[in-house]
Tab-separated table of C-alpha atoms and ligand atoms in Angstrom:
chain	number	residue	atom	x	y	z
W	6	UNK	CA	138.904	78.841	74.915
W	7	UNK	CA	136.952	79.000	77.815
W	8	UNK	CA	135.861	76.503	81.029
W	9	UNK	CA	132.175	76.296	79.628
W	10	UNK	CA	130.725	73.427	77.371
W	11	UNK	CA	127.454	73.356	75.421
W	12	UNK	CA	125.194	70.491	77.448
W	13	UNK	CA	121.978	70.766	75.516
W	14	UNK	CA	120.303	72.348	72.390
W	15	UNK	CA	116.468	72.707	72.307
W	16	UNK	CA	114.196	73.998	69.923
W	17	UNK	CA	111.103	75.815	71.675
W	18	UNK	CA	108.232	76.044	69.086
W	19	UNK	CA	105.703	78.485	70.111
W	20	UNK	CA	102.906	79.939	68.172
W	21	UNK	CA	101.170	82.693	70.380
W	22	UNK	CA	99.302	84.793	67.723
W	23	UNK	CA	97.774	82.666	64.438
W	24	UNK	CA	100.824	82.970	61.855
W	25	UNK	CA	103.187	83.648	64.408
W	26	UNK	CA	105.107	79.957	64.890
W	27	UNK	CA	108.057	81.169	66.116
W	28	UNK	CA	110.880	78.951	66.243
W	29	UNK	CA	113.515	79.866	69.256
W	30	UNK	CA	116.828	77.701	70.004
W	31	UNK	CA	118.299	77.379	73.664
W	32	UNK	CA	121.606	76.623	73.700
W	33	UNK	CA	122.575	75.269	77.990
W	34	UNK	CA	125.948	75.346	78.992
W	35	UNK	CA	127.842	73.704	81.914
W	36	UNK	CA	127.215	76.865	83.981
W	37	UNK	CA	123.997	76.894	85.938
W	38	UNK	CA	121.539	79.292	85.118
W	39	UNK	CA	123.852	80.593	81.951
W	40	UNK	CA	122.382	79.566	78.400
W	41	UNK	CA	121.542	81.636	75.279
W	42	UNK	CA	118.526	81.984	72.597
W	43	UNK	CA	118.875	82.075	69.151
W	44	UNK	CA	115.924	82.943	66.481
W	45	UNK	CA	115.079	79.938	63.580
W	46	UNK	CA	112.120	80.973	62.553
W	47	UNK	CA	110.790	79.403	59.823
W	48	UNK	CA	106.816	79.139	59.476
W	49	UNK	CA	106.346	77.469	56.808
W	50	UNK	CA	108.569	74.660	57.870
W	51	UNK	CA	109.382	74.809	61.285
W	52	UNK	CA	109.470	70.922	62.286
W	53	UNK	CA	112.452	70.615	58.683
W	54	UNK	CA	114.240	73.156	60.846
W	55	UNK	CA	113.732	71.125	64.409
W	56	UNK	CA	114.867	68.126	63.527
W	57	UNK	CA	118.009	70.058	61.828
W	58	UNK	CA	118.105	71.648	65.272
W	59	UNK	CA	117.813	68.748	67.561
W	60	UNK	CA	118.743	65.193	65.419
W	61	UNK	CA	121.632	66.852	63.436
W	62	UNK	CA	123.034	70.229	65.095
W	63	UNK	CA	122.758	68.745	68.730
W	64	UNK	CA	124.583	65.966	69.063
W	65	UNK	CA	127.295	67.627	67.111
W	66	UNK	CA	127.636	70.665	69.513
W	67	UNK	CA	127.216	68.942	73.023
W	68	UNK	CA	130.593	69.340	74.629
W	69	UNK	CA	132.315	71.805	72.325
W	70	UNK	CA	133.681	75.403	73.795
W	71	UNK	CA	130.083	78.162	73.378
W	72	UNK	CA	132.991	80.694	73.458
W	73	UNK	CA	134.688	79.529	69.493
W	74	UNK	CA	131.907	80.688	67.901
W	75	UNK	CA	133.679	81.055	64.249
W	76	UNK	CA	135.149	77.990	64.392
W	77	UNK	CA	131.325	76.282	65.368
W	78	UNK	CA	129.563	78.211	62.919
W	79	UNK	CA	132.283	77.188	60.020
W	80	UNK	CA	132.081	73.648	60.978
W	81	UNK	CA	128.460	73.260	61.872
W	82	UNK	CA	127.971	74.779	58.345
W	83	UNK	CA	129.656	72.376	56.145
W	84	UNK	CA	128.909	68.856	58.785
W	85	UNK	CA	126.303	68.371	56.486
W	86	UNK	CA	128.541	68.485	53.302
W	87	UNK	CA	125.797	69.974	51.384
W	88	UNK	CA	125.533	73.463	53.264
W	89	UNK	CA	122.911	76.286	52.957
W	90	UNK	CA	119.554	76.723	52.241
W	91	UNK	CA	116.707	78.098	54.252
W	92	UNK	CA	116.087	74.807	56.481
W	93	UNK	CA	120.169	74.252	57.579
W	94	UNK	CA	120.725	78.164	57.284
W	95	UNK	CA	117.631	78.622	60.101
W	96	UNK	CA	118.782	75.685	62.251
W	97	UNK	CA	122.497	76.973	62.071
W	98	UNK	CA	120.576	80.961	63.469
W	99	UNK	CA	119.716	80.105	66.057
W	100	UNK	CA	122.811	78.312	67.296
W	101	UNK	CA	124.851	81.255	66.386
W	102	UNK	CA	122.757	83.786	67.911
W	103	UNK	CA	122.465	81.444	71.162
W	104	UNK	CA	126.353	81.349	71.519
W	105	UNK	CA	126.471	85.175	71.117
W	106	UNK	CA	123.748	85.835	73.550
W	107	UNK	CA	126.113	83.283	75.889
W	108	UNK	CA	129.148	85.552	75.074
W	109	UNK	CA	127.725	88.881	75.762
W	110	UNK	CA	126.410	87.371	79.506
W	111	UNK	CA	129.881	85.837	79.759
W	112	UNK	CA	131.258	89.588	79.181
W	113	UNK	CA	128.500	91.546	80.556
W	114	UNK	CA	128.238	93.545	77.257
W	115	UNK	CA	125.514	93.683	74.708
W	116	UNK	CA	126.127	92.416	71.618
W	117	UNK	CA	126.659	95.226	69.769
W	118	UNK	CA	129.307	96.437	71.817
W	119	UNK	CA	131.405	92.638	71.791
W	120	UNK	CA	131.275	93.304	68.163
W	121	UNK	CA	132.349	97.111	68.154
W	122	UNK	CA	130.316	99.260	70.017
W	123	UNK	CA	127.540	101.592	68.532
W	124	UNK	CA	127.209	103.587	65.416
W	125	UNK	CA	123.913	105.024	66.112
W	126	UNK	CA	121.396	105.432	69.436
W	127	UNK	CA	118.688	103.457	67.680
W	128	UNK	CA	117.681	102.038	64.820
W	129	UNK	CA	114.977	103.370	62.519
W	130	UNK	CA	112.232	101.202	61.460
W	131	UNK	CA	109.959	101.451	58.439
W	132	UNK	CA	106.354	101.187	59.161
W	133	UNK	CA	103.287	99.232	56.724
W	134	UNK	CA	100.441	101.540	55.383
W	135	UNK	CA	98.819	99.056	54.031
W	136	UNK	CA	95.216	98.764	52.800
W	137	UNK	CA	91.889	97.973	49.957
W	138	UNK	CA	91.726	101.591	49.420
W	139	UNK	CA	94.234	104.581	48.126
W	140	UNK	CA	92.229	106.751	50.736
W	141	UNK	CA	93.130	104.345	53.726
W	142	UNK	CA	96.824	104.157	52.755
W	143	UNK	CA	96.924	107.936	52.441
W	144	UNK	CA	95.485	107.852	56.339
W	145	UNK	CA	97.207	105.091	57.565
W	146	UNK	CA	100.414	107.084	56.378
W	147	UNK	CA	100.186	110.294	58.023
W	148	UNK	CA	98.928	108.695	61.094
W	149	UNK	CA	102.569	106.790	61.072
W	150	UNK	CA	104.100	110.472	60.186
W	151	UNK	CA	102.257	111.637	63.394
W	152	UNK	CA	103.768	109.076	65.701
W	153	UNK	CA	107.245	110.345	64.476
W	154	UNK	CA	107.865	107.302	61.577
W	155	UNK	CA	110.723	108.130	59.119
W	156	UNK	CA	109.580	105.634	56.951
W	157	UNK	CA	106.240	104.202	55.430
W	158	UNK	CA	105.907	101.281	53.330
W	159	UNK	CA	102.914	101.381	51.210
W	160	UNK	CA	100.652	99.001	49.655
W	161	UNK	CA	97.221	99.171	47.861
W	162	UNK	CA	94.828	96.891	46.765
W	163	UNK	CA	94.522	96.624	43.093
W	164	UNK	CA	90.415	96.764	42.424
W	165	UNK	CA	89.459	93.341	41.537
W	166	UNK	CA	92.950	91.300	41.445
W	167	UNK	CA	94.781	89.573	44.213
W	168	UNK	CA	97.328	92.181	45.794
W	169	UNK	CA	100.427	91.442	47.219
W	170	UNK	CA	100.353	93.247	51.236
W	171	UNK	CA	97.371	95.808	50.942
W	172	UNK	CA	94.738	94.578	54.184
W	173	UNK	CA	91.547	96.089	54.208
W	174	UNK	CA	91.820	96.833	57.825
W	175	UNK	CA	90.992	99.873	59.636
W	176	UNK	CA	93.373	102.358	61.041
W	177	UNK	CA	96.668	101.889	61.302
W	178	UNK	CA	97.788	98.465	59.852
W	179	UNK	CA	99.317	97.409	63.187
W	180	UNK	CA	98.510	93.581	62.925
W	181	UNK	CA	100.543	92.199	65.880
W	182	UNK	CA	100.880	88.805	63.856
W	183	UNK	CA	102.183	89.116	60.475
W	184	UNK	CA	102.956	93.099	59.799
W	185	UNK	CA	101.399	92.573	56.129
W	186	UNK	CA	98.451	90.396	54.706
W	187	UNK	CA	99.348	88.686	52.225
W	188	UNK	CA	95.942	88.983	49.593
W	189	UNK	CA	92.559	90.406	50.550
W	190	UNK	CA	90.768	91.779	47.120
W	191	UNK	CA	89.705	88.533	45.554
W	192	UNK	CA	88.145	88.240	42.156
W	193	UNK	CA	84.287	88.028	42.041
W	194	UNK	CA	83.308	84.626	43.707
W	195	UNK	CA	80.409	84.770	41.301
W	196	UNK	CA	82.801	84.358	38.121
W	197	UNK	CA	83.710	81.015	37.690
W	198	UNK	CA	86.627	81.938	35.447
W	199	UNK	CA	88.688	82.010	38.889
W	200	UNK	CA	87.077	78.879	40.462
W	201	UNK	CA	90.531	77.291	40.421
W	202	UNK	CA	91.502	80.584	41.771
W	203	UNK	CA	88.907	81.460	44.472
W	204	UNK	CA	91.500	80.839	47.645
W	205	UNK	CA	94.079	83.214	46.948
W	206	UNK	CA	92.994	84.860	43.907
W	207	UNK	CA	94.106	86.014	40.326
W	208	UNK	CA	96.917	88.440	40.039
W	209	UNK	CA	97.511	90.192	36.807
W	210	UNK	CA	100.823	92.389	36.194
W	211	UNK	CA	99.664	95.151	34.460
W	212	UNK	CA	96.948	96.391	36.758
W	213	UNK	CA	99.009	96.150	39.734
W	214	UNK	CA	101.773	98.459	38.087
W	215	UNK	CA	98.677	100.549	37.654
W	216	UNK	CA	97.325	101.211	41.037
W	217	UNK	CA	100.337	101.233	42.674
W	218	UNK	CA	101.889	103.902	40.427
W	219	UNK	CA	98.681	105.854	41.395
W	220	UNK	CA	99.004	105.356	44.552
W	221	UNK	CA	102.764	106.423	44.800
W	222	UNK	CA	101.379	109.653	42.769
W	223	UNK	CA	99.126	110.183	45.670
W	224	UNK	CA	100.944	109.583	48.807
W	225	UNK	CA	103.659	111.838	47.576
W	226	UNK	CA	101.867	114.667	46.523
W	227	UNK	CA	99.774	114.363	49.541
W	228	UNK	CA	102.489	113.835	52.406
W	229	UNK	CA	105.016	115.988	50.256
W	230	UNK	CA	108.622	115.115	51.118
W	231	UNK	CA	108.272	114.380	55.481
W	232	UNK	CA	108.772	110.711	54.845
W	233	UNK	CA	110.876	108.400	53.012
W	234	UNK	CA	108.494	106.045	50.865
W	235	UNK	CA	109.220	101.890	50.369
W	236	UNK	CA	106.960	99.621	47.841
W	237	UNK	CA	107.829	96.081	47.666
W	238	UNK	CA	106.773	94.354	44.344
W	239	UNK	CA	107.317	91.032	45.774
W	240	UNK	CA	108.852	89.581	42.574
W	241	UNK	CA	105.686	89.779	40.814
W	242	UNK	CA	106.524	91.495	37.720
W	243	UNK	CA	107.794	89.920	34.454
W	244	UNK	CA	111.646	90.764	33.698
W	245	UNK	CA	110.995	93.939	31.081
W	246	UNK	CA	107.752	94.768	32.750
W	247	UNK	CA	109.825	94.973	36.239
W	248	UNK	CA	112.318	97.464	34.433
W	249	UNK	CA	109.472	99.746	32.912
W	250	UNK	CA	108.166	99.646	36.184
W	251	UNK	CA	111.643	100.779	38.306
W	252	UNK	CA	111.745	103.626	35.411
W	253	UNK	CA	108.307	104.606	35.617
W	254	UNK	CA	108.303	104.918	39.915
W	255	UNK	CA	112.061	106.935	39.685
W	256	UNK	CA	110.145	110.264	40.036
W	257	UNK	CA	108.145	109.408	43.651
W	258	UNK	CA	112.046	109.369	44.853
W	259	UNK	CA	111.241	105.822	46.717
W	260	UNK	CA	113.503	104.810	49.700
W	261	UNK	CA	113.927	101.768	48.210
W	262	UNK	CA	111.569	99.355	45.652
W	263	UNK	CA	111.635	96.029	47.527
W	264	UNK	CA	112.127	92.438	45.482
W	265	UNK	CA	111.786	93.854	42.056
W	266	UNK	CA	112.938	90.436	40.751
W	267	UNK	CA	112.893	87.176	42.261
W	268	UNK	CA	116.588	85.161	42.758
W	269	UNK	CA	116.955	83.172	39.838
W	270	UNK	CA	116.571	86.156	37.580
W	271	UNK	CA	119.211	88.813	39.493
W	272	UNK	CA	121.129	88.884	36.141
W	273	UNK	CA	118.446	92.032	34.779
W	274	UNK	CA	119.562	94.085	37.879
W	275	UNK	CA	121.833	95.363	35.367
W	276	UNK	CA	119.302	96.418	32.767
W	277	UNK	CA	117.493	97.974	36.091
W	278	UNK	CA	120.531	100.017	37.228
W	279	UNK	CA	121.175	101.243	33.213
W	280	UNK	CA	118.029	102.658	32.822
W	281	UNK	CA	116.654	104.589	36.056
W	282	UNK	CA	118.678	105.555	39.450
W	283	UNK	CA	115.479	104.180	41.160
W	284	UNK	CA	116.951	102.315	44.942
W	285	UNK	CA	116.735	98.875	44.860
W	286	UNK	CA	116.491	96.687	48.403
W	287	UNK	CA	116.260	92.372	47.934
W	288	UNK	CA	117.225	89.852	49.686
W	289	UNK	CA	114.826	88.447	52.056
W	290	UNK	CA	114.418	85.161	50.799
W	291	UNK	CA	117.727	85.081	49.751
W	292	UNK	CA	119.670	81.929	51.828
W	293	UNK	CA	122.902	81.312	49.771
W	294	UNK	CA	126.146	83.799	49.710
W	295	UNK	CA	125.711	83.487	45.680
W	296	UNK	CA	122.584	84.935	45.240
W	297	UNK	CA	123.741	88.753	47.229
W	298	UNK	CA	127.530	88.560	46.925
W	299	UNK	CA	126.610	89.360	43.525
W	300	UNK	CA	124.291	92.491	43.762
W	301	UNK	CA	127.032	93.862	46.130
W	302	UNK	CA	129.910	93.494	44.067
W	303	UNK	CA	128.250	94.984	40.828
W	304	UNK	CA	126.965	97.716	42.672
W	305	UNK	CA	123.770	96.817	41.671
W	306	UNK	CA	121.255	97.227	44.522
W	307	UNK	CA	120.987	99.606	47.416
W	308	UNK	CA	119.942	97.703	50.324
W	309	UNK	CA	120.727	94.164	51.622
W	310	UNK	CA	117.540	92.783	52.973
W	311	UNK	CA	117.868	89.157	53.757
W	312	UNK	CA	116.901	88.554	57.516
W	313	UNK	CA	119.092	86.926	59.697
W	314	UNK	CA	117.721	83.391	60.224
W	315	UNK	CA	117.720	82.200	56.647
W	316	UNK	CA	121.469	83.049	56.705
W	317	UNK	CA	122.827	81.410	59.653
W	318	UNK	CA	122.404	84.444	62.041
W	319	UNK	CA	124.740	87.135	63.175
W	320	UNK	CA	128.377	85.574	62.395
W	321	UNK	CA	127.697	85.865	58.419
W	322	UNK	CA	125.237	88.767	58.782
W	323	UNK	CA	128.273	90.710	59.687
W	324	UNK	CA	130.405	89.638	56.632
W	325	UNK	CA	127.619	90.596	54.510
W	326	UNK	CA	127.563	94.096	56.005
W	327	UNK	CA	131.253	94.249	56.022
W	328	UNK	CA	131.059	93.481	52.236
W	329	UNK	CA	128.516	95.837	51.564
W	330	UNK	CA	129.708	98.672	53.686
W	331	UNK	CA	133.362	98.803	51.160
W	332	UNK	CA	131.260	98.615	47.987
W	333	UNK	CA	128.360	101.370	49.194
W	334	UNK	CA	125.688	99.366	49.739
W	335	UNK	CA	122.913	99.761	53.149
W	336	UNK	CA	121.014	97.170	54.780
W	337	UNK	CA	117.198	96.478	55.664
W	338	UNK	CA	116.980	93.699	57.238
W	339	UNK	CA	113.648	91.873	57.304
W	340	UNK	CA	111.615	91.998	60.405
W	341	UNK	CA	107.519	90.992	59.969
W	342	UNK	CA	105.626	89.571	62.916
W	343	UNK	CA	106.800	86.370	61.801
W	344	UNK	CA	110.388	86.765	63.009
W	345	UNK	CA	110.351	85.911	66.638
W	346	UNK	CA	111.341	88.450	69.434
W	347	UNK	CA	114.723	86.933	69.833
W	348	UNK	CA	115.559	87.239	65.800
W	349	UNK	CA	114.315	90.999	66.381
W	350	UNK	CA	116.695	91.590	69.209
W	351	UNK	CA	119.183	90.174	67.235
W	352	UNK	CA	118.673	92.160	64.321
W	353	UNK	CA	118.746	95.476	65.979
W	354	UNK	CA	122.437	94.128	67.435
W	355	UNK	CA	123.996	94.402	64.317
W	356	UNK	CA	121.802	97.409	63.228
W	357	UNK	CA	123.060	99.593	66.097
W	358	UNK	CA	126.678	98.411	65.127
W	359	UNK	CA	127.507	98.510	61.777
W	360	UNK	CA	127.851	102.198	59.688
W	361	UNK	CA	125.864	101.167	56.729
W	362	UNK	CA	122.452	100.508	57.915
W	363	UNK	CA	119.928	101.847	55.770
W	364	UNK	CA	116.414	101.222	57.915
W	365	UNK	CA	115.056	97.613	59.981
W	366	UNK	CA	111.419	96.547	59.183
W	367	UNK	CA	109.108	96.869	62.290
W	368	UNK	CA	107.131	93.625	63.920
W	369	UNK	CA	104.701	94.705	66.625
W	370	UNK	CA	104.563	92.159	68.926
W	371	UNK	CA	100.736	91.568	70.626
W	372	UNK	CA	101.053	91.790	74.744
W	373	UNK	CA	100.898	88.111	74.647
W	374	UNK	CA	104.027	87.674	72.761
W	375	UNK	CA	106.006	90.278	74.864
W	376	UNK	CA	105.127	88.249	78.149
W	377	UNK	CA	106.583	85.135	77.107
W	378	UNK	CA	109.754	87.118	75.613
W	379	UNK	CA	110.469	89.403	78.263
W	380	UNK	CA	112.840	92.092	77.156
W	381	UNK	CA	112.438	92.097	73.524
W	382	UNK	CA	113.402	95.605	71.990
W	383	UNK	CA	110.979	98.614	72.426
W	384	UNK	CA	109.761	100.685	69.239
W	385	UNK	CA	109.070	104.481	69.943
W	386	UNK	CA	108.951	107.051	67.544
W	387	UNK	CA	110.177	105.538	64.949
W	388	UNK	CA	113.026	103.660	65.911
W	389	UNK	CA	113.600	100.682	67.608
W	390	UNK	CA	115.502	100.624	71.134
W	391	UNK	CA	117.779	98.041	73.136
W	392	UNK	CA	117.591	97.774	76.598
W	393	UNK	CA	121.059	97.727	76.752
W	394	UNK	CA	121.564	94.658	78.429
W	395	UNK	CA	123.851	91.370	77.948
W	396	UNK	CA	123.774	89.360	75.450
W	397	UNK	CA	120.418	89.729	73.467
W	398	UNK	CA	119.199	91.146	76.211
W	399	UNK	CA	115.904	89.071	75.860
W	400	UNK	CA	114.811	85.702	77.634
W	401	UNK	CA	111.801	83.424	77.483
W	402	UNK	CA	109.265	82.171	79.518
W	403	UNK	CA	109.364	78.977	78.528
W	404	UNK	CA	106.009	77.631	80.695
W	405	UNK	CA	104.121	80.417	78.832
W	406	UNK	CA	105.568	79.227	75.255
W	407	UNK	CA	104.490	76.112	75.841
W	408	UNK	CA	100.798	77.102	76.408
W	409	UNK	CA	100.823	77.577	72.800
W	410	UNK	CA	102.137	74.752	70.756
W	411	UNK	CA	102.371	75.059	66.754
W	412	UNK	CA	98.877	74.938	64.946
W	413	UNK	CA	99.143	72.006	62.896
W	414	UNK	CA	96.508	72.999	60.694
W	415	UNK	CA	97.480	76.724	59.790
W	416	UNK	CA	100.909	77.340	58.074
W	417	UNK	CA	102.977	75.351	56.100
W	418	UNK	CA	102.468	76.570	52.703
W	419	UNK	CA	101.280	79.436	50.817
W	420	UNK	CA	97.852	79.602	49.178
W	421	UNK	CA	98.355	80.063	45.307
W	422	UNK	CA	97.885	83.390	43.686
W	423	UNK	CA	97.338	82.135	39.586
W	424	UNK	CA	97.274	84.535	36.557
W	425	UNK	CA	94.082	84.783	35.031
W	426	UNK	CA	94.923	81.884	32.362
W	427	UNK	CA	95.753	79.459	35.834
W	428	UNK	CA	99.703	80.415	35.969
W	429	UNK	CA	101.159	79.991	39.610
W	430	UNK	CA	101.980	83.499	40.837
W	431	UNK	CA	104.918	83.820	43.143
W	432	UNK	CA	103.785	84.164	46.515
P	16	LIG	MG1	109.299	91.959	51.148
């Protein structure tokens, strides 16, 4: 118990870059001046997740104790009797971070320290070689090796086939919006096979597993053994063709293969994990305590990599850890451009604090962004830094955020990827 109450709850939409449409929470207490920000991002339905935010979750918080944090996270959680899922779970974020920001001012700590101090000075973040050409990615790679990365995700293009997260960009793929584009080789506009197709593209299974195996074979002969090496599939593969695949990439010693298999089909993890000793990392659109507590338990994946937001923020991220710290298991939190500074800041809380964390995904944040969230953490050589100060140890220029209101056109849904025959591809 403490003297404070909570005497507003805002949500601040703000969408500085294109794809960016971040979605931060400001919890105000009674104190002047003390208040706390939470991360709900949620682009492709950020006004579901304000109206959870501001018609639901505020009226039910205004006067209760910021300090009880447990005890408003378990009974903001089930107010709605139905409980979960990524528009409640993102709402319920950035609550929870708020009143943990508010607790570390209170105590003049950062928040990894309230929650147990650090394991580690920094945490390490993977960076995205990403690109239309095997050539490219092989650049792209060992210019991230040069800067002093640890860890390189690749992607390729597949030659005539919508790819999942190969850009054709030059240079490093540091796109300050989304980390990752999402398709770039489309199939010939002249063929009007794929006109139902032309926006996104036509995605077949087999030629993916193709060029990416070639470009694994590639990357690691070329950069040898100085970095650790992520793919993410991106739940793209058909059940057996998913488990030839996780046998077939076992010799490139990945890291981790990301989202080998979407949710509802977790149950061929097993036939994964009897065939091949290949790492596997999901999680990121995972929203539900069923769909990890799972994968934990059976020992069945490596890395945990749901991102805070969709979860409810730090107060469950923590159990998850916990869980997965007693049963061997790392995390990887997810962390592309379209996370806002806030949900970064408090991802790399809980990264510096718990023992099991495996590696964070990067954002690079354009100058713009960094001048309306002053304080967000640093990356340098690799890792990502705090600057050690309460709380989150970020704020928000809230003027500036407002210059830049959601774009009502962009967003909002993905474009379809189809198979060649017109099937709906996941995204
Ligand atoms: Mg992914």
């Amino acid at each position: 118990m403490s003297n404070l109450k909570i005497t507003d709850v805002r949500a601040i939409l703000t969408e500085p870059e294109p794809g960016s449409r971040f979605t931060v929470v400001k919890v105000e207490t009674s104190e002047p001046g003390l208040y706390g920000l939470g991360c709900a991002s949620l682009r492709t339905r950020p006004l579901a997740v304000k109206a959870a935010i501001e018609d639901y979750l505020r009226p039910f918080l205004i006067g209760k104790d910021p300090a009880d944090i447990e005890d408003i996270w378990q009974s903001a959680y089930v107010s709605s009797y139905w409980r979960s899922g990524p528009i409640l779970n993102n709402a319920l974020s950035g609550v929870d971070e708020a009143l943990w920001d508010i607790k570390g001012k209170v105590a003049g700590m950062p928040v990894y320290d309230l929650i147990g101090g650090k394991a580690r000075e920094a945490a390490a973040v993977y960076a995205h070689a990403s690109a239309s050409t095997p050539e490219e990615v092989e650049n792209q790679a060992w210019g991230f090796i040069e800067e002093g990365y640890h860890y390189v995700r690749i992607q390729v293009a597949t030659p005539g086939f919508a790819t999942y997260g190969a850009s054709g960009g030059e240079g490093h793929n540091r796109d300050p919006q989304d980390g990752p584009k999402w398709i770039t080789t489309k199939a010939d506009p002249a063929d009007d096979r794929f006109a139902y197709a032309q926006r996104a593209g036509v995605y077949e299974p087999k030629p993916y597993m193709r060029s990416a195996i070639a470009l694994m074979e590639r990357i690691r002969s070329s950069v040898g053994w100085k970095v650790e090496l992520i793919h993410d599939v991106h739940e793209r593969l058909p059940t057996i063709l998913a488990v030839d695949f996780a046998k077939e990439v076992e010799a490139f010693k990945l890291f981790y293969l990301e989202d080998l298999l979407p949710p509802h089909e977790i149950g061929w993890y097993e036939r994964v994990r009897e065939q091949c000793a290949t790492p596997m990392a999901i999680g990121e659109i995972f929203n539900n305590p069923l769909e990890v507590v799972p994968l934990i338990y059976g020992r069945l994946i490596d890395f945990v990599r749901t991102r805070l937001s969709p979860i409810g923020g730090i107060t469950p991220a923590r159990k998850y850890a916990a869980m997965a710290e007693l049963m061997g298991v790392r995390t990887a939190f997810q962390g592309p451009g379209n996370v806002s500074p806030v949900g970064q800041a408090a991802h790399l809380q809980v990264d510096l604090n718990i023992s099991n964390f495996g590696v964070q995904e990067e954002a690079i944040y354009s100058e713009k962004i960094l001048e309306i969230f002053p304080g967000a953490p640093t990356i340098r050589d690799g890792f990502m830094w705090s600057n050690g100060q309460p709380g989150l140890g970020i704020d928000i220029n809230e003027e500036l955020a407002a210059k830049y209101p959601h774009n009502e056109q962009g967003g909002g849904h993905f474009d379809n990827v189809r198979r060649a025959d017109g099937t709906v591809v996941r995204p």
